[in-house]
Tab-separated table of C-alpha atoms and ligand atoms in Angstrom:
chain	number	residue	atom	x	y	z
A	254	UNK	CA	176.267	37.990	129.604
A	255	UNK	CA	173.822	35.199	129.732
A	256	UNK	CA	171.359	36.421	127.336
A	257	UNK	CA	174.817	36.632	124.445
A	258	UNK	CA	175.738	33.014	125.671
A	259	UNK	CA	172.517	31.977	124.839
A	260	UNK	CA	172.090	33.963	121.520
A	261	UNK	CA	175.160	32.087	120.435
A	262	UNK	CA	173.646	29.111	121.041
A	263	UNK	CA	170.599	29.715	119.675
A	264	UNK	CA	172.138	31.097	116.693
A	265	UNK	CA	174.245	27.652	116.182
A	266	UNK	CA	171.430	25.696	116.504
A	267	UNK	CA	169.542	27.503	113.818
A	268	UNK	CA	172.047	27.838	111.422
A	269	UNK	CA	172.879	23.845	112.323
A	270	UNK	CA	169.619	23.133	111.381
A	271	UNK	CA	169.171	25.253	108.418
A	272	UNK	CA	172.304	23.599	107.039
A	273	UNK	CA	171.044	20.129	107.564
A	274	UNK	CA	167.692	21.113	106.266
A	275	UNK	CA	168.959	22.820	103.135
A	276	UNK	CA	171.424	19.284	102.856
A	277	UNK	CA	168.358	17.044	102.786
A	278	UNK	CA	166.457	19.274	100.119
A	279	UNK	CA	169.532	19.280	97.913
A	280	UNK	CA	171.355	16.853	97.866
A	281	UNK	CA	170.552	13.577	95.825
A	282	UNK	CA	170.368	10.964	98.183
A	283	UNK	CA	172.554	8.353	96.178
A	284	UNK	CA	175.039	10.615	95.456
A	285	UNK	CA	176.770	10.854	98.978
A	286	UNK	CA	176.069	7.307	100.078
A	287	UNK	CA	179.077	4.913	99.322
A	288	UNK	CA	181.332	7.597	98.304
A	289	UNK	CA	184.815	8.832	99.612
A	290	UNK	CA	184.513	12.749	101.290
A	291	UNK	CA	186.217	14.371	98.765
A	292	UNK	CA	183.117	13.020	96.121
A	293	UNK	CA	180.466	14.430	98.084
A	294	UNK	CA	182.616	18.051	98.745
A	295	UNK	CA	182.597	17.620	94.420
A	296	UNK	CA	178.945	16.365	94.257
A	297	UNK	CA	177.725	19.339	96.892
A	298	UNK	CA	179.201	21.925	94.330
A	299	UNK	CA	178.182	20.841	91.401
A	300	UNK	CA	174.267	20.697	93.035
A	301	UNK	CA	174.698	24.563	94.437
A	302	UNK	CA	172.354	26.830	93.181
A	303	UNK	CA	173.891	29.559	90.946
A	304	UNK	CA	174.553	33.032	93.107
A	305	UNK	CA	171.126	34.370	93.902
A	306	UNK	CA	169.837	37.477	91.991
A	307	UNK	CA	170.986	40.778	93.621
A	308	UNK	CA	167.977	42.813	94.757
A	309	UNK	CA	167.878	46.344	96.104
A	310	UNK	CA	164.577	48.098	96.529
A	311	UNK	CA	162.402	44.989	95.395
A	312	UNK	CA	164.248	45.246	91.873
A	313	UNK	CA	167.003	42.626	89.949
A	314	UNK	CA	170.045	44.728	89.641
A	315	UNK	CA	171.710	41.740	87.500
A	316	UNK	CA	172.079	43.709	84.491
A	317	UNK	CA	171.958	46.975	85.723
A	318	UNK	CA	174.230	50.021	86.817
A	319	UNK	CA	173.573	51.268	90.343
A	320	UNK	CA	174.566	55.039	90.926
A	321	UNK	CA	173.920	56.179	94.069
A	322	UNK	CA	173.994	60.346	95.208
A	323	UNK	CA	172.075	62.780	97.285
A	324	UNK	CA	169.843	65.439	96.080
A	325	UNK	CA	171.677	68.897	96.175
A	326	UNK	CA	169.505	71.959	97.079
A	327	UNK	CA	167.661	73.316	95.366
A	328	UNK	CA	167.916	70.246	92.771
A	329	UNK	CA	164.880	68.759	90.532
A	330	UNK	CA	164.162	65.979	89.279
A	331	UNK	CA	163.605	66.487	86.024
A	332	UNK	CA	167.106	67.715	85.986
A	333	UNK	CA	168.523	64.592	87.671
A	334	UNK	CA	166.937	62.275	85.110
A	335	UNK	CA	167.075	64.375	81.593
A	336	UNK	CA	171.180	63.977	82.304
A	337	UNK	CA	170.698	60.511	81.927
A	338	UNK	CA	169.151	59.922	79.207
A	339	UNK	CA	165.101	60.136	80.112
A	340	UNK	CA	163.149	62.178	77.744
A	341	UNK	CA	161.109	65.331	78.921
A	342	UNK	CA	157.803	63.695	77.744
A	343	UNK	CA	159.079	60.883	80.291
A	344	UNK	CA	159.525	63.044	82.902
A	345	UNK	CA	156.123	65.052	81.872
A	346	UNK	CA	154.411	61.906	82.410
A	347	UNK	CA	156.127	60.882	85.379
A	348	UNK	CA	155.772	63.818	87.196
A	349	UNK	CA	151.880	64.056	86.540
A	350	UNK	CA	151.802	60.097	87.554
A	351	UNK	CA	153.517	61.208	91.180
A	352	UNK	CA	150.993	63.357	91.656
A	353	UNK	CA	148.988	61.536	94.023
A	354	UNK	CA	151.780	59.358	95.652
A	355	UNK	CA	154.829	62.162	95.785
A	356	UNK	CA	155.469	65.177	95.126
A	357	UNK	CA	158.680	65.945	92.980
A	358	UNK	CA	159.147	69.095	93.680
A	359	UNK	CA	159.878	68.807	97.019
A	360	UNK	CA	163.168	66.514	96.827
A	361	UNK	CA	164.552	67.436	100.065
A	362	UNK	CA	168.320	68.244	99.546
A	363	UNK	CA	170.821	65.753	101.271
A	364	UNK	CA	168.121	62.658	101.065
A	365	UNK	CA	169.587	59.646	99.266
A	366	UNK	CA	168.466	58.699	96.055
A	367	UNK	CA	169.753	56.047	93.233
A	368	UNK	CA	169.607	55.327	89.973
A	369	UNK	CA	169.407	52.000	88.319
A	370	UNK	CA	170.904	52.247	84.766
A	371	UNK	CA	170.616	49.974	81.450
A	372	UNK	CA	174.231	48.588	80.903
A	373	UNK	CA	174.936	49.615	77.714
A	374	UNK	CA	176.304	52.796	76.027
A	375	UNK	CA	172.922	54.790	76.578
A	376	UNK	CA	173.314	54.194	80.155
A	377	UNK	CA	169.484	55.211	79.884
A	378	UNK	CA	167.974	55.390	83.972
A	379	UNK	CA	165.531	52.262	84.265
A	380	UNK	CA	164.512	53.368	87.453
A	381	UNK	CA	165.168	55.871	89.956
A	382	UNK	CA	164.800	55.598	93.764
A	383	UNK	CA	164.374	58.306	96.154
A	384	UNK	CA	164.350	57.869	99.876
A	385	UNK	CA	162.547	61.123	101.894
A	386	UNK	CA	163.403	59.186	105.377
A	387	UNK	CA	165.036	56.059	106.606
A	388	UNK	CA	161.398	54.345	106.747
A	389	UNK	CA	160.231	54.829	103.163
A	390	UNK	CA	161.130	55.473	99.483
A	391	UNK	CA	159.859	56.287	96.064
A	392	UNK	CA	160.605	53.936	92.932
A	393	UNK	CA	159.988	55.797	89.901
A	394	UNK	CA	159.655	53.483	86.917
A	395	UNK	CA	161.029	54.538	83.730
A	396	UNK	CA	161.120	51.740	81.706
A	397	UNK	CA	158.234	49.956	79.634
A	398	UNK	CA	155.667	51.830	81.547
A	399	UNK	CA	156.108	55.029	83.722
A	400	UNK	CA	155.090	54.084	87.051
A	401	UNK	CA	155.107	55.618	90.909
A	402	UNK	CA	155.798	53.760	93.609
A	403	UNK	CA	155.941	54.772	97.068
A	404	UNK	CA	157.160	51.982	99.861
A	405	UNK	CA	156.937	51.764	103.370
A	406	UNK	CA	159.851	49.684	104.991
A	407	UNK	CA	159.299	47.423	108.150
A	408	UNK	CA	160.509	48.658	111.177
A	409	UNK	CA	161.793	45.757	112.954
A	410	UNK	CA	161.817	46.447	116.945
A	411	UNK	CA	164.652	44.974	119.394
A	412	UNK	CA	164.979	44.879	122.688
A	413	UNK	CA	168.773	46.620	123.251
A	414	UNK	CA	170.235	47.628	126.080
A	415	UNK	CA	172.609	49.841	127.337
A	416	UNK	CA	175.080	50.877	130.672
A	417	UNK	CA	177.693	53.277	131.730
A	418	UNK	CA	179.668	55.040	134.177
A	419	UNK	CA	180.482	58.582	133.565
A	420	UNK	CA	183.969	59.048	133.327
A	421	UNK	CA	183.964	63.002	132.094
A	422	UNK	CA	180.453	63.573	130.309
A	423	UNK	CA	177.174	61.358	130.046
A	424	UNK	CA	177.529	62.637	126.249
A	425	UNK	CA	181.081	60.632	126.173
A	426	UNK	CA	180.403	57.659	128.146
A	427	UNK	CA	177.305	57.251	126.100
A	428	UNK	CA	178.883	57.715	122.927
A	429	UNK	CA	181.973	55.822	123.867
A	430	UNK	CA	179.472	53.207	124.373
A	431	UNK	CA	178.394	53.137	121.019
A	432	UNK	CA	175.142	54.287	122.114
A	433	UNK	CA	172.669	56.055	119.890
A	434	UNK	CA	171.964	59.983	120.584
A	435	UNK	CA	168.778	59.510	120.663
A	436	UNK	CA	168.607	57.561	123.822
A	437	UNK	CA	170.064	60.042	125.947
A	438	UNK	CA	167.166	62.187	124.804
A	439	UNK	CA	165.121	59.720	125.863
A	440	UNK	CA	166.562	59.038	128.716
A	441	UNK	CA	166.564	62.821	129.957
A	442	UNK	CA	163.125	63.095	129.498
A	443	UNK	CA	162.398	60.307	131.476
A	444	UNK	CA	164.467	61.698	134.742
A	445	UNK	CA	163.989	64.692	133.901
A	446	UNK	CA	162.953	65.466	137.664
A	447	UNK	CA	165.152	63.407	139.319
A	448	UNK	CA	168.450	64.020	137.468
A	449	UNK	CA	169.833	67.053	136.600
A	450	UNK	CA	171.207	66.251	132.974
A	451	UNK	CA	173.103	69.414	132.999
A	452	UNK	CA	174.671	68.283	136.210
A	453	UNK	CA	175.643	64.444	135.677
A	454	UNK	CA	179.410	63.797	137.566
A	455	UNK	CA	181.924	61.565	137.270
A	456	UNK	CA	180.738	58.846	138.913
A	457	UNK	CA	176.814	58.946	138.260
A	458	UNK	CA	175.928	55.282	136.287
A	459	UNK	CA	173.155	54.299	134.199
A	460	UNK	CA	171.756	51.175	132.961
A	461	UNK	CA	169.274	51.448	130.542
A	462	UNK	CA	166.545	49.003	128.569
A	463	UNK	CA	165.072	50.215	125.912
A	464	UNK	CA	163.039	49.164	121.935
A	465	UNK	CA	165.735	50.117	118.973
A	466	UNK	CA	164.317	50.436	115.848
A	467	UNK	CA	165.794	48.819	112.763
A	468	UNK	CA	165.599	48.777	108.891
A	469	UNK	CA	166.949	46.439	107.316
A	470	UNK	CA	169.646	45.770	110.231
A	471	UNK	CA	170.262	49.458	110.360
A	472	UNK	CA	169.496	51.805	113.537
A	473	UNK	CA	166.651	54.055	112.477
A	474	UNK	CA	166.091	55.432	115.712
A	475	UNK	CA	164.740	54.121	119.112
A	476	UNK	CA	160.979	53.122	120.725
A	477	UNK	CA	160.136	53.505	124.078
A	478	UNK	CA	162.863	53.293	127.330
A	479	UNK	CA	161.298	49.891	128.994
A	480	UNK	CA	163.503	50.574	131.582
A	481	UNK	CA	166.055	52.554	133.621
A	482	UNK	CA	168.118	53.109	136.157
A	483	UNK	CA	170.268	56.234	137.226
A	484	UNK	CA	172.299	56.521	140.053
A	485	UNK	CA	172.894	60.462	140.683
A	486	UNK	CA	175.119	62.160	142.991
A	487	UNK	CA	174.813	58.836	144.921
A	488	UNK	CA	171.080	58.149	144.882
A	489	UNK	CA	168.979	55.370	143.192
A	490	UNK	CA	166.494	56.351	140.883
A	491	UNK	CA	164.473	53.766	139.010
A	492	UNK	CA	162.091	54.694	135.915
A	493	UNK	CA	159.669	51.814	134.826
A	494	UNK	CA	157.459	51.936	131.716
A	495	UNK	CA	153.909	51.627	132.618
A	496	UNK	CA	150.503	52.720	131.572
A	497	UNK	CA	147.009	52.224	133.514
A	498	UNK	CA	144.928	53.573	130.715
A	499	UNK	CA	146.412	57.072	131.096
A	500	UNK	CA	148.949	57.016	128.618
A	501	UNK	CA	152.796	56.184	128.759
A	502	UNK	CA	154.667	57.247	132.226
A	503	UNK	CA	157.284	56.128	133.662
A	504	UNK	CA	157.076	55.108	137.691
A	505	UNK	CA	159.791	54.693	140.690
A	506	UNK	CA	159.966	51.102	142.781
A	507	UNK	CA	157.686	52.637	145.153
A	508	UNK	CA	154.772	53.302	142.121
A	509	UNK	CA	155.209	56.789	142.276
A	510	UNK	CA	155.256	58.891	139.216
A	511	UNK	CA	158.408	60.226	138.148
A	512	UNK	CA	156.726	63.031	136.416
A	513	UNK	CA	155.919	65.887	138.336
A	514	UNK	CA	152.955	67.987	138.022
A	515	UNK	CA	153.367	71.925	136.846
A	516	UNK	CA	150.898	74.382	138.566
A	517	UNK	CA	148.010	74.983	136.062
A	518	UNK	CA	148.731	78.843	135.502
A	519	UNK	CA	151.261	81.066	137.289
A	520	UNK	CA	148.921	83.281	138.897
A	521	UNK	CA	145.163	83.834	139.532
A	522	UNK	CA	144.086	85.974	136.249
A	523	UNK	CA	141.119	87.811	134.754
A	524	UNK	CA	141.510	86.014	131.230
A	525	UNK	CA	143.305	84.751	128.754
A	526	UNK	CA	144.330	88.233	126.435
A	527	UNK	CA	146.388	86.100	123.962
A	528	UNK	CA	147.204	82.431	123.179
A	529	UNK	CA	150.152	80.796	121.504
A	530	UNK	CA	150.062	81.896	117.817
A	531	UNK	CA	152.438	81.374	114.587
A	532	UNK	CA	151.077	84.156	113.751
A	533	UNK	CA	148.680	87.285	115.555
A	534	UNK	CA	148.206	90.685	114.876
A	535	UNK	CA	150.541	92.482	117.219
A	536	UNK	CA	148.388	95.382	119.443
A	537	UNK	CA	151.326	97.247	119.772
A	538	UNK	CA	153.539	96.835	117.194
A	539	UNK	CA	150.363	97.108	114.877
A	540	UNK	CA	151.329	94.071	112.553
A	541	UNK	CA	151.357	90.170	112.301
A	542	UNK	CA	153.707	88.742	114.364
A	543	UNK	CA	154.249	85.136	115.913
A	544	UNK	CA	152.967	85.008	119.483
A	545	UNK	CA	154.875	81.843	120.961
A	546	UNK	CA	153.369	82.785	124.377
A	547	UNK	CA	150.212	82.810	126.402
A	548	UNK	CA	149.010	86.562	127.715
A	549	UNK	CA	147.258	86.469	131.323
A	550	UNK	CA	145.236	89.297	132.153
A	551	UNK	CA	145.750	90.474	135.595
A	552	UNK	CA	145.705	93.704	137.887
A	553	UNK	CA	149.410	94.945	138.345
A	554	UNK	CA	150.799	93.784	141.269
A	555	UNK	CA	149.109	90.157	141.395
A	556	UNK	CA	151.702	87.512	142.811
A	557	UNK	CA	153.268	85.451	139.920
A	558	UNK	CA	154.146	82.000	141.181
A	559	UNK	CA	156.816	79.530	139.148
A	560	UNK	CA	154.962	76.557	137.701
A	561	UNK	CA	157.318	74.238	139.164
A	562	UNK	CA	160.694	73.589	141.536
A	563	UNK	CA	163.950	75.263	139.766
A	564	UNK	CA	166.622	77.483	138.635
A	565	UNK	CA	165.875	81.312	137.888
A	566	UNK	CA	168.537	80.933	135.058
A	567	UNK	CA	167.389	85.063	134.208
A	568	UNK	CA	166.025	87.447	136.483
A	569	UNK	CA	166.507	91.077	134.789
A	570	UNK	CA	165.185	94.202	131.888
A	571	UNK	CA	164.829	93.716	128.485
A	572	UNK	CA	163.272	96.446	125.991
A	573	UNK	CA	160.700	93.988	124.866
A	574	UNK	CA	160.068	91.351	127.619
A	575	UNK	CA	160.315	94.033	130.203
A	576	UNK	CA	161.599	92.650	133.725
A	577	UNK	CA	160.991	89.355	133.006
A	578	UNK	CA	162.072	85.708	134.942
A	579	UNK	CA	163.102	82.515	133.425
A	580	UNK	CA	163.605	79.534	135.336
A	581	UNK	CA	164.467	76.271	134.368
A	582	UNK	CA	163.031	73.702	135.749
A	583	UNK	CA	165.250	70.535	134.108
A	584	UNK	CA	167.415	69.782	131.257
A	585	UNK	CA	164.228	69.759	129.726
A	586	UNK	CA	161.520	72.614	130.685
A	587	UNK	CA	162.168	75.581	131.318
A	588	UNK	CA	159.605	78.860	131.381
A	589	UNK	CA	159.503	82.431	131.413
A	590	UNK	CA	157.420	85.422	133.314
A	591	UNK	CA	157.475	88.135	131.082
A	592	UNK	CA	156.875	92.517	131.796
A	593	UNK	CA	156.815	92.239	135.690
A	594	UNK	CA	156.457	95.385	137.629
A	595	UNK	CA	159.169	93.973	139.942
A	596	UNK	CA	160.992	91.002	141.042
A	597	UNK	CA	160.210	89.203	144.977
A	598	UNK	CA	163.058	89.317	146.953
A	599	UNK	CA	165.678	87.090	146.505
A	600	UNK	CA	165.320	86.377	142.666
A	601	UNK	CA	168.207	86.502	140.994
A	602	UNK	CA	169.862	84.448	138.896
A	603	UNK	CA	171.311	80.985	140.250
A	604	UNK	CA	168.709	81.461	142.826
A	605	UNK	CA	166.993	77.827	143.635
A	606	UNK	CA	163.272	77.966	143.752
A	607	UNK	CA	160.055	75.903	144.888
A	608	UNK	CA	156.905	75.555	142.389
A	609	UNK	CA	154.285	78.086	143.415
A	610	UNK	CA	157.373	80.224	145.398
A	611	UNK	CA	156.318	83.998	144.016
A	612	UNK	CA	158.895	85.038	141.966
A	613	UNK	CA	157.106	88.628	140.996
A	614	UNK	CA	154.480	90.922	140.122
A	615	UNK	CA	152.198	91.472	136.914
A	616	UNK	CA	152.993	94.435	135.207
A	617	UNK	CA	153.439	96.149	132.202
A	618	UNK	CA	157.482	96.785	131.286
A	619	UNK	CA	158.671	96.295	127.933
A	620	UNK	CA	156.624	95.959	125.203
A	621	UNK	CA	152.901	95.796	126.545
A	622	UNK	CA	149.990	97.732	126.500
A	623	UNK	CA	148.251	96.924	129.480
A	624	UNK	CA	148.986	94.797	132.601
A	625	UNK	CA	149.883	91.439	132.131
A	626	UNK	CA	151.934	88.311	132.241
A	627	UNK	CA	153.152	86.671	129.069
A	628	UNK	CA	153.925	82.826	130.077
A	629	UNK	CA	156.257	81.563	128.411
A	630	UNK	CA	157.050	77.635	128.165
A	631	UNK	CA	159.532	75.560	126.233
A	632	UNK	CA	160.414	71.973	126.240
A	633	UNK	CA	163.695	70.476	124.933
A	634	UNK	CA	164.854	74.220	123.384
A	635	UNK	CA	161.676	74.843	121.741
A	636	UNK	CA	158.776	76.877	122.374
A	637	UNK	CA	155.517	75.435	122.727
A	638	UNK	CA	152.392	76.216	123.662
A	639	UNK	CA	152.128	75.638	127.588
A	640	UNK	CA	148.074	75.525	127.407
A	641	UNK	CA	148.699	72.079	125.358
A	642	UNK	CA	151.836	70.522	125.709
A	643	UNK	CA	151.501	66.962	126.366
A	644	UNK	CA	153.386	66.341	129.762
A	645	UNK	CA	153.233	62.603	131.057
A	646	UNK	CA	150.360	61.844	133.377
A	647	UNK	CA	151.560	62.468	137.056
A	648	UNK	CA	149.385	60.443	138.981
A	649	UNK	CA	151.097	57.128	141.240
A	650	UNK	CA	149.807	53.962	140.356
A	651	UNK	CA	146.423	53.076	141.675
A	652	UNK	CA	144.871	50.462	143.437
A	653	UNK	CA	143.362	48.749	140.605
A	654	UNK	CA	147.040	48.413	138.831
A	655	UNK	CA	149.322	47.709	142.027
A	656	UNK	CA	149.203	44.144	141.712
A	657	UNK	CA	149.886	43.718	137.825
A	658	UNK	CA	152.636	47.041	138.042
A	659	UNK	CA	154.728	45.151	140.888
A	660	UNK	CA	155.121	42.335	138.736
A	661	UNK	CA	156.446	44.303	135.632
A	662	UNK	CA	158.457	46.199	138.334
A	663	UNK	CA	160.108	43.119	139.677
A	664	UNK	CA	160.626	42.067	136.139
A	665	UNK	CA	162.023	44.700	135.006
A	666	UNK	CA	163.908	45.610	137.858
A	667	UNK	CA	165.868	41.990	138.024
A	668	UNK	CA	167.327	42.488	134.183
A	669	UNK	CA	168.366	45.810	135.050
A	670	UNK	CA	170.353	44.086	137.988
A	671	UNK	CA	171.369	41.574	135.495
A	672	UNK	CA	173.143	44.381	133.548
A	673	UNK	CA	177.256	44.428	133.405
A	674	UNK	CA	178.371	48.303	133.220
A	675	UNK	CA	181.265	46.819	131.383
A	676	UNK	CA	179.843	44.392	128.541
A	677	UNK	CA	178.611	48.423	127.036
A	678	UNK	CA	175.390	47.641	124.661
A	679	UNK	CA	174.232	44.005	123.647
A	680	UNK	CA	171.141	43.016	122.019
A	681	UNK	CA	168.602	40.432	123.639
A	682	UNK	CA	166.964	38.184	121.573
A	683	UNK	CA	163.047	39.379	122.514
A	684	UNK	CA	162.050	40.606	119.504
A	685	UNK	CA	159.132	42.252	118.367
A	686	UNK	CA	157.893	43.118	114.475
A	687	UNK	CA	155.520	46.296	113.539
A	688	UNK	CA	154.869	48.059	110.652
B	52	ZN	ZN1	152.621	87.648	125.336
């Protein structure tokens, strides 16, 4: 609340003195002295400066039409252009000028793009804008000159925040809240070992401060999660942003990292038979094939240990993967054992289980030609390649840091506090520019 009270205030007092700045620039002195208020409303008019120029995209739209569409697949832009009016030595010349700063073949369908007209019966296109993302667009220049211009907008940064309880689904509350998608991403990732996302109850609450991108006013996404709080089937949790040289992590009131370490490999192995490929030429089925796995070579029988603490979400035969085991660890890893001889007791699916706890044995079921474990690893839904994802560092704070993260900590920790669940998302003024 007190961070809006003051905005308010700060806002009057700016535009207060903006209006008594702009007053003494523009108005003539003697006019308003000596003269009834009525005069001075008359005099003020007749002093305004006409309407100022309207500009989209850098350009005076004055005496132009604006049309405004999205491309349609499959669409060029020659096509888009020779409709209105541009010639196809124009758009020869244009399209060898884009060379270097776009290409136009690849308009991508759906993206916005307008057209700036000539306001007269040849409604002939003066320029034509195309915008690939929400952070840059094209200008091609049609008239005098044929010209290619590709522009970067600023991203503005704001410090937002946001707060909820769940009343049926994190998704609702969070939406209800007007909050962006993209934060509840965020936000998963950052709990991702302390709160089960698939889990969250009526109940659970959240506060949440975080950097929200802007454009030009408009939400283009968000920045980092400063910080956040969860409460979870009753408990605290606490995430704070920090980074001792090790890259961004995110640490509990007691310095520990939230982010938990995975085991290294699932099991002690010979070599590495195959990494994580687009694209490898299949032993077996004797032709190229994507490989979104990594192959450990190992006798049959060797122990295969879960990289981390989870779920066995599948525990069973399939003709390729063989017996295979997929546990997930959070509502954002999960990984898979592939052509296991056999299971260890007690894996099944729904059963709960401890990183390094054996799960089963190397082996060669379903489509292999040789004992050994494919590894399988995927983070939010997609495969990656578990021999270089990029997983938080793990480490607590250290000694060297402890003083400088317990005052970031306490900061941070006291505007969480300071957070109403009901006042929903409000901006602070701390604001920060980058391009
Ligand atoms: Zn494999």
């Amino acid at each position: 609340m007190k961070s809006k009270v003051t905005g308010g205030f700060f806002l009057v007092v700016l535009l207060t003195a903006a209006i008594v700045f702009y007053l003494v620039q523009k108005t003539p002195a003697p006019a308003s002295i000596g003269r009834s208020a009525d005069t001075v409303r008359v005099i003020a008019a007749d002093t305004m400066p006409a309407a100022p120029p309207k500009i989209i995209y850098g350009i005076n739209i004055d005496s132009l039409d604006v049309i405004e569409n999205v491309i349609r697949p499959n669409q060029f832009l020659g096509e888009i252009l020779s409709k209105h009016n541009v010639s196809d030595r124009e758009i020869h010349e244009l399209s060898q000028k884009s060379r270097e700063v776009h290409d136009v073949r690849k308009l991508v369908s759906r993206k916005k793009y307008t057209l700036l007209c000539s306001r007269d019966s040849i409604q002939k296109v003066q320029y034509m804008i195309y915008e690939p993302s929400n952070t840059e667009y094209v200008i091609y220049k049609i008239k005098d000159s044929i010209e290619v211009l590709r522009q970067v907008r600023k991203i503005d940064t704001i410090r937002s925040q946001a707060a909820g309880i769940i009343e049926s689904s994190l998704w609702e509350t969070m939406t209800n809240a007007g909050t962006d998608p993209l934060l509840i991403h965020a936000l998963s990732e950052v709990f991702a070992w302390q709160v089960d996302f698939y889990r969250v109850q009526k109940g659970d609450k959240f506060k949440v401060i975080y950097e929200k991108l802007l454009v030009e006013d408009q939400p283009v996404g968000i920045g980092k999660i400063i910080g956040a709080y969860f409460n979870h089937f009753g408990n605290d949790y606490y995430a704070i942003y920090f980074d001792q040289g090790n890259g961004i992590s995110y640490f509990d009131e007691k310095g520990q990292s939230l982010q938990k370490q995975f085991l290294r490999a699932p099991l002690k192995y010979n070599r590495i038979s195959s990494r994580y490929t687009r694209r490898r030429f299949h032993p077996v089925l004797k032709r190229y094939k994507a490989h979104l796995g990594t192959d450990y070579a190992a006798p049959t029988g060797t122990p295969i240990r879960s990289v981390g603490d989870g779920i066995v979400e599948e525990a069973r035969y399939a003709k390729y993967n063989g017996r295979y085991v997929k546990v997930r660890h959070n509502s954002v890893y999960t990984t898979q054992y592939l052509h296991m001889s056999g299971f260890a007791s007690g894996i099944r699916k729904g059963a709960r289980i401890k990183q390094g706890q054996v799960i089963g044995y190397v082996g060669s079921t379903g489509l292999a030609n040789g004992p050994h474990l494919c590894f399988r690893f995927w983070k939010n839904g997609q495969q990656v390649d578990a021999l270089k994802v990029e997983l938080p560092p793990s480490e607590p704070v250290t000694e060297k840091y402890k003083a400088a993260y317990e005052v970031i900590k306490e900061a941070i920790i006291s505007n969480l506090n300071k957070i109403d669940y009901s006042t929903g998302e409000e901006e602070t003024l701390a604001t920060s520019k980058q391009l």
